[in-house]
Structures are given as structure tokens and as C-alpha cells.
PDB file of C-alpha atoms in Angstrom:
ATOM      1  CA  MET A  15      69.213 132.921 131.201  1.00 46.00           C
ATOM      2  CA  LYS A  16      72.195 132.155 128.945  1.00 42.00           C
ATOM      3  CA  ARG A  17      72.220 128.592 130.262  1.00 45.00           C
ATOM      4  CA  LEU A  18      68.501 128.206 129.496  1.00 40.00           C
ATOM      5  CA  ILE A  19      69.034 129.482 125.953  1.00 41.00           C
ATOM      6  CA  ALA A  20      71.910 127.022 125.467  1.00 39.00           C
ATOM      7  CA  ILE A  21      69.752 124.126 126.678  1.00 38.00           C
ATOM      8  CA  LEU A  22      66.886 125.124 124.396  1.00 39.00           C
ATOM      9  CA  ALA A  23      69.273 125.416 121.450  1.00 40.00           C
ATOM     10  CA  ALA A  24      70.664 121.927 122.123  1.00 37.00           C
ATOM     11  CA  LEU A  25      67.152 120.489 122.322  1.00 38.00           C
ATOM     12  CA  LEU A  26      66.293 122.177 119.035  1.00 41.00           C
ATOM     13  CA  VAL A  27      69.315 120.601 117.318  1.00 38.00           C
ATOM     14  CA  ILE A  28      68.332 117.153 118.632  1.00 39.00           C
ATOM     15  CA  SER A  29      64.750 117.694 117.518  1.00 42.00           C
ATOM     16  CA  LEU A  30      65.779 118.771 114.035  1.00 40.00           C
ATOM     17  CA  SER A  31      68.188 115.856 113.731  1.00 41.00           C
ATOM     18  CA  SER A  32      65.503 113.383 114.749  1.00 42.00           C
ATOM     19  CA  ALA A  33      63.058 114.905 112.281  1.00 42.00           C
ATOM     20  CA  ALA A  34      65.598 114.765 109.467  1.00 49.00           C
ATOM     21  CA  PHE A  35      65.987 110.983 109.907  1.00 55.00           C
ATOM     22  CA  ALA A  36      62.491 110.159 111.182  1.00 62.00           C
ATOM     23  CA  GLN A  37      61.719 108.042 108.118  1.00 89.00           C
ATOM     24  CA  LYS A  38      62.959 104.452 108.261  1.00 96.00           C
ATOM     25  CA  LEU A  39      66.242 104.184 106.389  1.00 98.00           C
ATOM     26  CA  ILE A  40      67.023 101.435 103.893  1.00 98.00           C
ATOM     27  CA  VAL A  41      70.564 100.195 104.511  1.00 98.00           C
ATOM     28  CA  ALA A  42      72.040  97.871 101.912  1.00 98.00           C
ATOM     29  CA  HIS A  43      74.644  95.207 102.547  1.00 98.00           C
ATOM     30  CA  ASP A  44      76.229  92.474 100.450  1.00 96.00           C
ATOM     31  CA  THR A  45      74.735  88.981 100.510  1.00 93.00           C
ATOM     32  CA  ASN A  46      77.986  87.095 101.107  1.00 92.00           C
ATOM     33  CA  PHE A  47      81.180  88.868 102.132  1.00 95.00           C
ATOM     34  CA  LYS A  48      82.585  86.917 105.066  1.00 94.00           C
ATOM     35  CA  PRO A  49      83.317  87.954 107.748  1.00 96.00           C
ATOM     36  CA  PHE A  50      81.739  91.359 107.051  1.00 97.00           C
ATOM     37  CA  GLU A  51      78.258  90.117 106.169  1.00 97.00           C
ATOM     38  CA  PHE A  52      76.932  86.605 105.595  1.00 96.00           C
ATOM     39  CA  LYS A  53      73.917  84.487 106.442  1.00 95.00           C
ATOM     40  CA  GLN A  54      74.031  82.304 109.530  1.00 96.00           C
ATOM     41  CA  ASN A  55      71.082  80.421 111.015  1.00 96.00           C
ATOM     42  CA  GLY A  56      68.652  82.343 108.823  1.00 95.00           C
ATOM     43  CA  GLU A  57      69.924  85.853 109.538  1.00 96.00           C
ATOM     44  CA  PHE A  58      72.699  88.106 108.316  1.00 97.00           C
ATOM     45  CA  VAL A  59      75.601  88.629 110.686  1.00 98.00           C
ATOM     46  CA  GLY A  60      79.144  89.958 110.496  1.00 98.00           C
ATOM     47  CA  PHE A  61      81.451  92.843 111.255  1.00 98.00           C
ATOM     48  CA  ASP A  62      79.647  95.329 108.994  1.00 98.00           C
ATOM     49  CA  ILE A  63      76.271  94.339 110.412  1.00 98.00           C
ATOM     50  CA  ASP A  64      77.353  94.801 114.031  1.00 98.00           C
ATOM     51  CA  MET A  65      79.187  98.025 113.264  1.00 98.00           C
ATOM     52  CA  TRP A  66      76.175  99.604 111.557  1.00 98.00           C
ATOM     53  CA  LYS A  67      73.918  98.528 114.435  1.00 98.00           C
ATOM     54  CA  GLU A  68      76.263 100.337 116.827  1.00 98.00           C
ATOM     55  CA  VAL A  69      76.353 103.463 114.635  1.00 98.00           C
ATOM     56  CA  ALA A  70      72.567 103.497 114.292  1.00 98.00           C
ATOM     57  CA  LYS A  71      72.077 103.065 118.048  1.00 98.00           C
ATOM     58  CA  ARG A  72      74.279 106.063 118.788  1.00 98.00           C
ATOM     59  CA  MET A  73      72.489 108.178 116.185  1.00 98.00           C
ATOM     60  CA  ASN A  74      69.026 106.926 117.198  1.00 97.00           C
ATOM     61  CA  LEU A  75      68.288 105.851 113.613  1.00 98.00           C
ATOM     62  CA  ASP A  76      65.351 103.728 112.523  1.00 98.00           C
ATOM     63  CA  TYR A  77      66.387 101.461 109.649  1.00 98.00           C
ATOM     64  CA  GLU A  78      65.984  98.140 107.943  1.00 98.00           C
ATOM     65  CA  PHE A  79      68.659  96.099 106.196  1.00 98.00           C
ATOM     66  CA  GLN A  80      68.379  95.305 102.505  1.00 98.00           C
ATOM     67  CA  PRO A  81      70.655  92.454 101.367  1.00 97.00           C
ATOM     68  CA  MET A  82      71.574  92.738  97.683  1.00 96.00           C
ATOM     69  CA  ASP A  83      74.248  91.774  95.164  1.00 94.00           C
ATOM     70  CA  PHE A  84      77.222  94.082  95.434  1.00 95.00           C
ATOM     71  CA  ASN A  85      77.016  95.268  91.820  1.00 95.00           C
ATOM     72  CA  GLY A  86      73.580  96.784  92.514  1.00 96.00           C
ATOM     73  CA  ILE A  87      74.589  98.840  95.559  1.00 97.00           C
ATOM     74  CA  ILE A  88      76.203 101.901  93.952  1.00 97.00           C
ATOM     75  CA  PRO A  89      73.403 102.208  91.333  1.00 98.00           C
ATOM     76  CA  GLY A  90      70.859 101.900  94.157  1.00 98.00           C
ATOM     77  CA  LEU A  91      72.502 104.757  96.044  1.00 98.00           C
ATOM     78  CA  GLN A  92      72.582 106.861  92.885  1.00 98.00           C
ATOM     79  CA  ALA A  93      68.893 106.187  92.249  1.00 98.00           C
ATOM     80  CA  GLY A  94      67.989 107.021  95.846  1.00 96.00           C
ATOM     81  CA  SER A  95      66.335 103.643  96.449  1.00 97.00           C
ATOM     82  CA  ILE A  96      68.655 103.000  99.392  1.00 98.00           C
ATOM     83  CA  ASP A  97      69.856 105.478 102.026  1.00 98.00           C
ATOM     84  CA  ALA A  98      73.170 103.921 103.028  1.00 98.00           C
ATOM     85  CA  ALA A  99      75.311 100.902 102.270  1.00 98.00           C
ATOM     86  CA  VAL A 100      77.730  99.026 104.488  1.00 98.00           C
ATOM     87  CA  ALA A 101      79.286  96.308 102.357  1.00 97.00           C
ATOM     88  CA  GLY A 102      83.060  96.478 102.473  1.00 96.00           C
ATOM     89  CA  ILE A 103      82.950  99.215  99.837  1.00 97.00           C
ATOM     90  CA  THR A 104      86.372 100.473  98.846  1.00 95.00           C
ATOM     91  CA  ILE A 105      86.693 104.252  98.875  1.00 96.00           C
ATOM     92  CA  LYS A 106      88.057 105.147  95.461  1.00 93.00           C
ATOM     93  CA  PRO A 107      87.862 108.314  93.325  1.00 95.00           C
ATOM     94  CA  SER A 108      85.542 106.915  90.658  1.00 95.00           C
ATOM     95  CA  ARG A 109      82.973 105.944  93.293  1.00 97.00           C
ATOM     96  CA  ALA A 110      83.387 109.174  95.252  1.00 97.00           C
ATOM     97  CA  GLU A 111      82.267 111.028  92.133  1.00 98.00           C
ATOM     98  CA  VAL A 112      78.799 109.468  92.330  1.00 98.00           C
ATOM     99  CA  VAL A 113      78.275 108.691  96.046  1.00 98.00           C
ATOM    100  CA  ASP A 114      79.425 110.121  99.385  1.00 98.00           C
ATOM    101  CA  PHE A 115      81.543 108.123 101.829  1.00 98.00           C
ATOM    102  CA  SER A 116      82.074 108.094 105.553  1.00 98.00           C
ATOM    103  CA  ASP A 117      85.588 108.118 106.916  1.00 98.00           C
ATOM    104  CA  GLY A 118      87.343 104.803 106.367  1.00 97.00           C
ATOM    105  CA  TYR A 119      86.510 102.147 108.952  1.00 97.00           C
ATOM    106  CA  TYR A 120      88.660  99.218 107.764  1.00 97.00           C
ATOM    107  CA  ASP A 121      92.049  99.129 106.028  1.00 94.00           C
ATOM    108  CA  SER A 122      92.189  96.416 103.404  1.00 93.00           C
ATOM    109  CA  GLY A 123      93.942  95.486 100.160  1.00 94.00           C
ATOM    110  CA  LEU A 124      93.851  92.828  97.457  1.00 96.00           C
ATOM    111  CA  VAL A 125      95.609  89.447  97.483  1.00 97.00           C
ATOM    112  CA  ILE A 126      96.025  86.451  95.179  1.00 98.00           C
ATOM    113  CA  LEU A 127      94.657  83.038  96.132  1.00 98.00           C
ATOM    114  CA  VAL A 128      95.685  79.813  94.357  1.00 98.00           C
ATOM    115  CA  ARG A 129      95.226  76.092  94.957  1.00 98.00           C
ATOM    116  CA  SER A 130      97.689  74.724  97.474  1.00 98.00           C
ATOM    117  CA  ASP A 131      99.486  72.570  94.873  1.00 97.00           C
ATOM    118  CA  ASN A 132     100.140  75.538  92.556  1.00 98.00           C
ATOM    119  CA  ASN A 133     103.796  76.564  92.547  1.00 96.00           C
ATOM    120  CA  ASP A 134     103.750  78.553  89.292  1.00 97.00           C
ATOM    121  CA  ILE A 135     102.037  81.682  90.604  1.00 98.00           C
ATOM    122  CA  LYS A 136     104.011  83.701  93.124  1.00 97.00           C
ATOM    123  CA  THR A 137     103.148  87.330  92.272  1.00 97.00           C
ATOM    124  CA  ILE A 138     100.677  89.224  90.147  1.00 97.00           C
ATOM    125  CA  ASP A 139     103.130  89.264  87.228  1.00 97.00           C
ATOM    126  CA  ASP A 140     102.670  85.497  86.917  1.00 98.00           C
ATOM    127  CA  LEU A 141      98.981  85.904  86.009  1.00 98.00           C
ATOM    128  CA  LYS A 142      99.413  87.267  82.465  1.00 95.00           C
ATOM    129  CA  ASP A 143      98.534  83.938  80.768  1.00 96.00           C
ATOM    130  CA  LYS A 144      96.339  82.517  83.560  1.00 98.00           C
ATOM    131  CA  ILE A 145      92.581  82.359  84.151  1.00 98.00           C
ATOM    132  CA  VAL A 146      91.603  84.640  87.039  1.00 98.00           C
ATOM    133  CA  ALA A 147      88.294  84.675  88.928  1.00 98.00           C
ATOM    134  CA  THR A 148      87.032  87.670  90.835  1.00 98.00           C
ATOM    135  CA  LYS A 149      83.859  89.455  91.879  1.00 97.00           C
ATOM    136  CA  LEU A 150      81.807  91.655  89.594  1.00 95.00           C
ATOM    137  CA  ALA A 151      81.969  95.460  90.062  1.00 93.00           C
ATOM    138  CA  THR A 152      84.777  95.391  92.654  1.00 94.00           C
ATOM    139  CA  SER A 153      88.219  96.971  92.879  1.00 93.00           C
ATOM    140  CA  SER A 154      89.747  93.563  92.190  1.00 96.00           C
ATOM    141  CA  VAL A 155      88.402  93.740  88.632  1.00 97.00           C
ATOM    142  CA  ASP A 156      90.341  96.965  88.050  1.00 94.00           C
ATOM    143  CA  LEU A 157      93.558  95.378  89.303  1.00 96.00           C
ATOM    144  CA  ALA A 158      93.071  92.156  87.336  1.00 97.00           C
ATOM    145  CA  GLN A 159      92.555  94.065  84.105  1.00 97.00           C
ATOM    146  CA  GLN A 160      95.960  95.726  84.512  1.00 97.00           C
ATOM    147  CA  TYR A 161      97.741  92.346  84.393  1.00 97.00           C
ATOM    148  CA  VAL A 162      95.384  89.837  82.768  1.00 97.00           C
ATOM    149  CA  PRO A 163      93.683  89.910  79.333  1.00 97.00           C
ATOM    150  CA  LYS A 164      89.948  90.570  79.705  1.00 96.00           C
ATOM    151  CA  LYS A 165      89.122  87.267  78.011  1.00 97.00           C
ATOM    152  CA  ASN A 166      90.943  85.459  80.839  1.00 98.00           C
ATOM    153  CA  ILE A 167      89.021  87.165  83.653  1.00 98.00           C
ATOM    154  CA  LYS A 168      85.922  85.400  84.959  1.00 98.00           C
ATOM    155  CA  LEU A 169      83.479  87.611  86.866  1.00 98.00           C
ATOM    156  CA  PHE A 170      81.030  86.290  89.441  1.00 97.00           C
ATOM    157  CA  PRO A 171      78.211  88.011  91.384  1.00 93.00           C
ATOM    158  CA  ASN A 172      79.194  86.427  94.701  1.00 92.00           C
ATOM    159  CA  ASN A 173      82.143  85.006  96.609  1.00 93.00           C
ATOM    160  CA  ASP A 174      80.994  81.397  96.696  1.00 94.00           C
ATOM    161  CA  ASN A 175      81.008  80.978  92.909  1.00 96.00           C
ATOM    162  CA  MET A 176      84.330  82.787  92.616  1.00 97.00           C
ATOM    163  CA  PHE A 177      86.039  80.488  95.123  1.00 98.00           C
ATOM    164  CA  MET A 178      84.321  77.398  93.689  1.00 98.00           C
ATOM    165  CA  GLU A 179      85.699  78.219  90.241  1.00 98.00           C
ATOM    166  CA  LEU A 180      89.207  78.127  91.691  1.00 98.00           C
ATOM    167  CA  MET A 181      88.622  74.934  93.678  1.00 98.00           C
ATOM    168  CA  THR A 182      87.197  73.026  90.702  1.00 98.00           C
ATOM    169  CA  GLY A 183      89.995  74.066  88.346  1.00 98.00           C
ATOM    170  CA  GLY A 184      88.011  76.543  86.275  1.00 98.00           C
ATOM    171  CA  ALA A 185      90.396  79.310  87.304  1.00 98.00           C
ATOM    172  CA  ASP A 186      94.080  79.381  88.176  1.00 98.00           C
ATOM    173  CA  ALA A 187      93.776  82.161  90.753  1.00 98.00           C
ATOM    174  CA  VAL A 188      91.420  84.490  92.556  1.00 98.00           C
ATOM    175  CA  ILE A 189      92.144  88.173  93.134  1.00 98.00           C
ATOM    176  CA  PHE A 190      90.022  89.657  95.902  1.00 97.00           C
ATOM    177  CA  ASP A 191      89.872  91.542  99.192  1.00 96.00           C
ATOM    178  CA  MET A 192      92.424  90.366 101.728  1.00 95.00           C
ATOM    179  CA  PRO A 193      90.132  89.783 104.776  1.00 95.00           C
ATOM    180  CA  VAL A 194      87.624  87.737 102.771  1.00 96.00           C
ATOM    181  CA  VAL A 195      90.323  85.658 101.083  1.00 96.00           C
ATOM    182  CA  LYS A 196      92.140  85.045 104.376  1.00 94.00           C
ATOM    183  CA  ASP A 197      88.860  83.975 106.007  1.00 94.00           C
ATOM    184  CA  PHE A 198      88.242  81.468 103.194  1.00 96.00           C
ATOM    185  CA  GLU A 199      91.822  80.205 103.355  1.00 96.00           C
ATOM    186  CA  ALA A 200      91.551  79.588 107.107  1.00 94.00           C
ATOM    187  CA  LYS A 201      88.068  78.020 107.101  1.00 94.00           C
ATOM    188  CA  ALA A 202      86.225  76.643 104.067  1.00 96.00           C
ATOM    189  CA  GLY A 203      89.380  76.278 101.974  1.00 97.00           C
ATOM    190  CA  GLN A 204      91.752  75.191 104.718  1.00 97.00           C
ATOM    191  CA  GLY A 205      94.568  73.036 103.334  1.00 97.00           C
ATOM    192  CA  MET A 206      93.276  73.346  99.770  1.00 98.00           C
ATOM    193  CA  VAL A 207      94.252  76.922  98.930  1.00 98.00           C
ATOM    194  CA  LYS A 208      96.965  79.412  99.812  1.00 98.00           C
ATOM    195  CA  VAL A 209      97.623  83.137  99.521  1.00 97.00           C
ATOM    196  CA  VAL A 210     100.677  84.096  97.464  1.00 97.00           C
ATOM    197  CA  GLY A 211     102.506  87.395  97.018  1.00 96.00           C
ATOM    198  CA  PRO A 212     102.047  90.685  98.881  1.00 96.00           C
ATOM    199  CA  ILE A 213      98.995  92.819  99.553  1.00 94.00           C
ATOM    200  CA  TYR A 214      98.205  94.991  96.534  1.00 95.00           C
ATOM    201  CA  GLN A 215      96.511  98.398  96.486  1.00 90.00           C
ATOM    202  CA  GLY A 216      96.164  99.159 100.194  1.00 87.00           C
ATOM    203  CA  GLN A 217      92.707 100.683 100.530  1.00 89.00           C
ATOM    204  CA  ALA A 218      90.006 101.610 103.033  1.00 96.00           C
ATOM    205  CA  TYR A 219      86.361 100.585 103.276  1.00 97.00           C
ATOM    206  CA  GLY A 220      83.755 103.271 103.910  1.00 98.00           C
ATOM    207  CA  ILE A 221      80.000 103.446 104.444  1.00 98.00           C
ATOM    208  CA  ALA A 222      78.414 104.844 101.275  1.00 98.00           C
ATOM    209  CA  PHE A 223      75.514 107.282 100.904  1.00 98.00           C
ATOM    210  CA  PRO A 224      73.678 109.095  98.118  1.00 98.00           C
ATOM    211  CA  LYS A 225      75.353 112.366  97.155  1.00 98.00           C
ATOM    212  CA  GLY A 226      74.517 115.132  99.613  1.00 98.00           C
ATOM    213  CA  SER A 227      73.296 112.806 102.370  1.00 98.00           C
ATOM    214  CA  LYS A 228      72.876 114.501 105.748  1.00 97.00           C
ATOM    215  CA  LEU A 229      73.863 111.271 107.477  1.00 98.00           C
ATOM    216  CA  VAL A 230      77.588 111.483 106.731  1.00 98.00           C
ATOM    217  CA  SER A 231      78.739 113.836 109.500  1.00 98.00           C
ATOM    218  CA  GLY A 232      76.776 112.011 112.192  1.00 98.00           C
ATOM    219  CA  VAL A 233      78.074 108.635 111.041  1.00 98.00           C
ATOM    220  CA  ASN A 234      81.649 109.947 111.076  1.00 98.00           C
ATOM    221  CA  LYS A 235      81.207 111.107 114.661  1.00 98.00           C
ATOM    222  CA  ALA A 236      79.724 107.758 115.676  1.00 98.00           C
ATOM    223  CA  LEU A 237      82.615 105.889 114.035  1.00 98.00           C
ATOM    224  CA  LYS A 238      85.113 108.111 115.838  1.00 98.00           C
ATOM    225  CA  ASP A 239      83.394 107.492 119.176  1.00 98.00           C
ATOM    226  CA  ILE A 240      83.193 103.728 118.563  1.00 98.00           C
ATOM    227  CA  LYS A 241      86.949 103.628 118.004  1.00 97.00           C
ATOM    228  CA  ALA A 242      87.685 105.869 120.982  1.00 97.00           C
ATOM    229  CA  ASP A 243      85.689 103.912 123.566  1.00 98.00           C
ATOM    230  CA  GLY A 244      86.964 100.452 122.581  1.00 97.00           C
ATOM    231  CA  THR A 245      83.788  99.177 120.913  1.00 98.00           C
ATOM    232  CA  TYR A 246      85.511  98.957 117.524  1.00 98.00           C
ATOM    233  CA  ASN A 247      88.275  96.771 119.005  1.00 97.00           C
ATOM    234  CA  GLU A 248      85.697  94.448 120.542  1.00 98.00           C
ATOM    235  CA  LEU A 249      83.847  94.007 117.247  1.00 98.00           C
ATOM    236  CA  PHE A 250      87.100  93.564 115.337  1.00 97.00           C
ATOM    237  CA  ILE A 251      88.325  90.802 117.664  1.00 97.00           C
ATOM    238  CA  LYS A 252      84.894  89.134 117.556  1.00 97.00           C
ATOM    239  CA  TRP A 253      84.879  88.806 113.773  1.00 96.00           C
ATOM    240  CA  PHE A 254      88.570  88.627 112.819  1.00 94.00           C
ATOM    241  CA  GLY A 255      90.039  86.885 115.850  1.00 92.00           C
ATOM    242  CA  TYR A 256      92.763  89.446 116.509  1.00 90.00           C
ATOM    243  CA  ALA A 257      93.085  93.113 117.464  1.00 91.00           C
ATOM    244  CA  PRO A 258      93.378  95.797 114.767  1.00 89.00           C
ATOM    245  CA  ALA A 259      96.805  97.250 114.040  1.00 79.00           C
ATOM    246  CA  LYS A 260      97.509 100.466 115.910  1.00 70.00           C
TER     247      LYS A 260
END
């Protein structure tokens, strides 16, 4: 009898969970944040995309992706027009005041990128009289403003324009997320740009939700399971070309 009651209780929990997320979820992601999300052969692919698909499969979630500019994601979560966002979003106190986050799923930081023939810029202290390009509404803006006058900071809605500004001489340096910068350095900008200085502001990316979302605990469990069974390592190697640090 006790076993029957336990089984019925478990079925009830599953039923309630399914009902809670029966409506199709709108999941936002950035439009161009290689190798986390970017368009390839007409569809969006990347580490974030594959990771969310794995999370959703384990939670039996029905969803559709909504690509959008990064600076619209947090407001969209606040307004309730999107249910979750996986877009390399740095977990930081100011954001945690207005949205909820999953546990961190990727450890990142910010780096400086310059043209390969630039020997004047070696650390962030060398940027005080330089023109710096970065991406609108990101943590890199906060860091840039600590070292560079606002009038010397150029903000762009996407990565392509930010990197192009550096390549064409409109900016002396880019400050941005380490994995994206390193991907550009190794591929599109190979031989033309270089990373200088250390990693600044070590930080973690999290999946973001509207305040009070019931999805958070289930997503955290799925992320934990993905890391435990080796799936995370497989996705990491697929998109970054090396295994994550232990």
C-alpha cells in the first residue's frame, strides 16, 4: 500500500510539472555570439543552442527559440514576453535584481583585442586615451567605463560591427567576452588581430528567467545531470575544440 501511494504521489508530481509548463515557452537567444549562438546555413546553432535543447529534452519542455538583439533580452524577461534566455548572459548583481538565473554553466571573463600590428596596448591601463569598441548592454561596457572616457567608447548592437570597427581602424581595441574574442582571433580575424593582457573580471554565464519563474529548479537539475553524465563535456568539445577545465 505504501509503495502504491509513493507511485501515485510521483505521478502526481510529474503531472503537475507537465501542466505547469504545458504552454509553449519562448526562449530568447542572441543573434550573433559565436560560438554560443550564430546563424549557419539558415539556422541558429552553437553551444547555447545545443545546451538548451538538451535541458528542454530532459525536462520535457515545449518551446520555440526567439533570436533577438542582446540589449532587448533582459527587458523582455522583465516584461514577461519571453520565458527564458540563453545568450551568454553574465550573472551579476544588477541583473539578478530584476531577473532570476540558473546556476552558472560557463566560466568566462573579458579580454582586450587589438590589431596585430599594435604594440602600444598591452593592458587595460593603456586604453585611457584610446577608442574602444564593445557591445551594447554587456558587462564589457561596465569595465570599459572604468578605464576609458565615455566619449571614447563606441557601442554596437552586435559582434560583427564591433569587430569590423577595430579591423577598419575606427577603434584601437575591443573589450569583450573571452570565448567570443578568442573564436574571432582564431577564425575570421586570424593573423590580423591579437589578444593582449590577462582575463579581466572572471564571471559565469547563466540561463535567465523572469523573476519567480518555476523553471529555475528544474533547469538547475538538468544542468547538473548534463555535467555529471558527460554530455556537457561533449558539447563543450564540439563548440570550443577542447575539454573544459576541471
